[in-house]
mmCIF file of C-alpha atoms in Angstrom:
data_model
loop_
_atom_site.group_PDB
_atom_site.id
_atom_site.type_symbol
_atom_site.label_atom_id
_atom_site.label_comp_id
_atom_site.label_asym_id
_atom_site.label_seq_id
_atom_site.Cartn_x
_atom_site.Cartn_y
_atom_site.Cartn_z
ATOM 1 C CA MET A 1 135.173 7.633 41.326
ATOM 2 C CA ASP A 2 131.984 9.299 41.425
ATOM 3 C CA ASN A 3 130.566 10.079 45.301
ATOM 4 C CA PHE A 4 128.655 6.722 45.844
ATOM 5 C CA THR A 5 131.461 4.711 45.413
ATOM 6 C CA PHE A 6 133.864 6.576 47.615
ATOM 7 C CA GLY A 7 131.046 7.534 50.216
ATOM 8 C CA PHE A 8 130.458 3.393 50.663
ATOM 9 C CA THR A 9 134.716 3.221 50.619
ATOM 10 C CA ILE A 10 135.088 5.527 53.270
ATOM 11 C CA THR A 11 132.017 3.831 55.318
ATOM 12 C CA LEU A 12 133.532 0.439 54.685
ATOM 13 C CA VAL A 13 136.880 1.451 55.637
ATOM 14 C CA GLY A 14 135.637 3.235 58.963
ATOM 15 C CA MET A 15 133.190 0.292 59.895
ATOM 16 C CA GLY A 16 135.882 -2.234 59.238
ATOM 17 C CA GLY A 17 138.750 -0.386 61.185
ATOM 18 C CA THR A 18 136.469 0.262 64.492
ATOM 19 C CA LEU A 19 135.520 -3.580 64.171
ATOM 20 C CA LEU A 20 138.976 -4.684 63.967
ATOM 21 C CA THR A 21 139.997 -2.065 66.728
ATOM 22 C CA MET A 22 137.497 -3.503 69.162
ATOM 23 C CA TRP A 23 138.747 -7.233 68.022
ATOM 24 C CA VAL A 24 142.018 -5.940 68.995
ATOM 25 C CA LEU A 25 141.227 -4.560 72.401
ATOM 26 C CA THR A 26 139.041 -7.715 73.398
ATOM 27 C CA LEU A 27 142.244 -10.017 72.324
ATOM 28 C CA PHE A 28 144.200 -7.910 74.697
ATOM 29 C CA VAL A 29 142.247 -7.676 77.295
ATOM 30 C CA ASP A 30 142.120 -11.463 77.269
ATOM 31 C CA VAL A 31 146.007 -11.765 77.565
ATOM 32 C CA LEU A 32 145.949 -9.389 80.648
ATOM 33 C CA LYS A 33 142.929 -11.181 82.004
ATOM 34 C CA LYS A 34 145.154 -14.382 81.691
ATOM 35 C CA PHE A 35 148.100 -12.842 83.529
ATOM 36 C CA PHE A 36 146.450 -11.286 86.064
ATOM 37 C CA PRO A 37 143.352 -13.186 86.931
ATOM 38 C CA TYR A 38 140.625 -12.131 89.152
ATOM 39 C CA ARG A 39 140.735 -13.771 92.744
ATOM 40 C CA GLU A 40 138.314 -12.494 95.359
ATOM 41 C CA ASN A 41 139.915 -11.115 98.597
ATOM 42 C CA GLN A 42 140.419 -13.785 101.257
ATOM 43 C CA GLU A 43 140.192 -12.577 104.315
ATOM 44 C CA THR A 44 141.860 -14.488 107.365
ATOM 45 C CA GLY A 45 139.723 -13.941 110.637
ATOM 46 C CA GLY A 46 137.405 -11.471 111.546
ATOM 47 C CA GLU A 47 133.508 -11.358 110.045
ATOM 48 C CA LYS A 48 132.973 -9.514 106.936
ATOM 49 C CA SER A 49 131.973 -6.250 107.013
#
């Protein structure tokens, strides 16, 4: 394996690993949003300050 092939392979593995990790984190955040949806704070009585 020459230097170009080795460098290209390492580049693809690095970029692919980064994109795969970001995709998995996105799925994880989406699952957390489904289990813990955002709700605005509901204050009863009184004025908001």
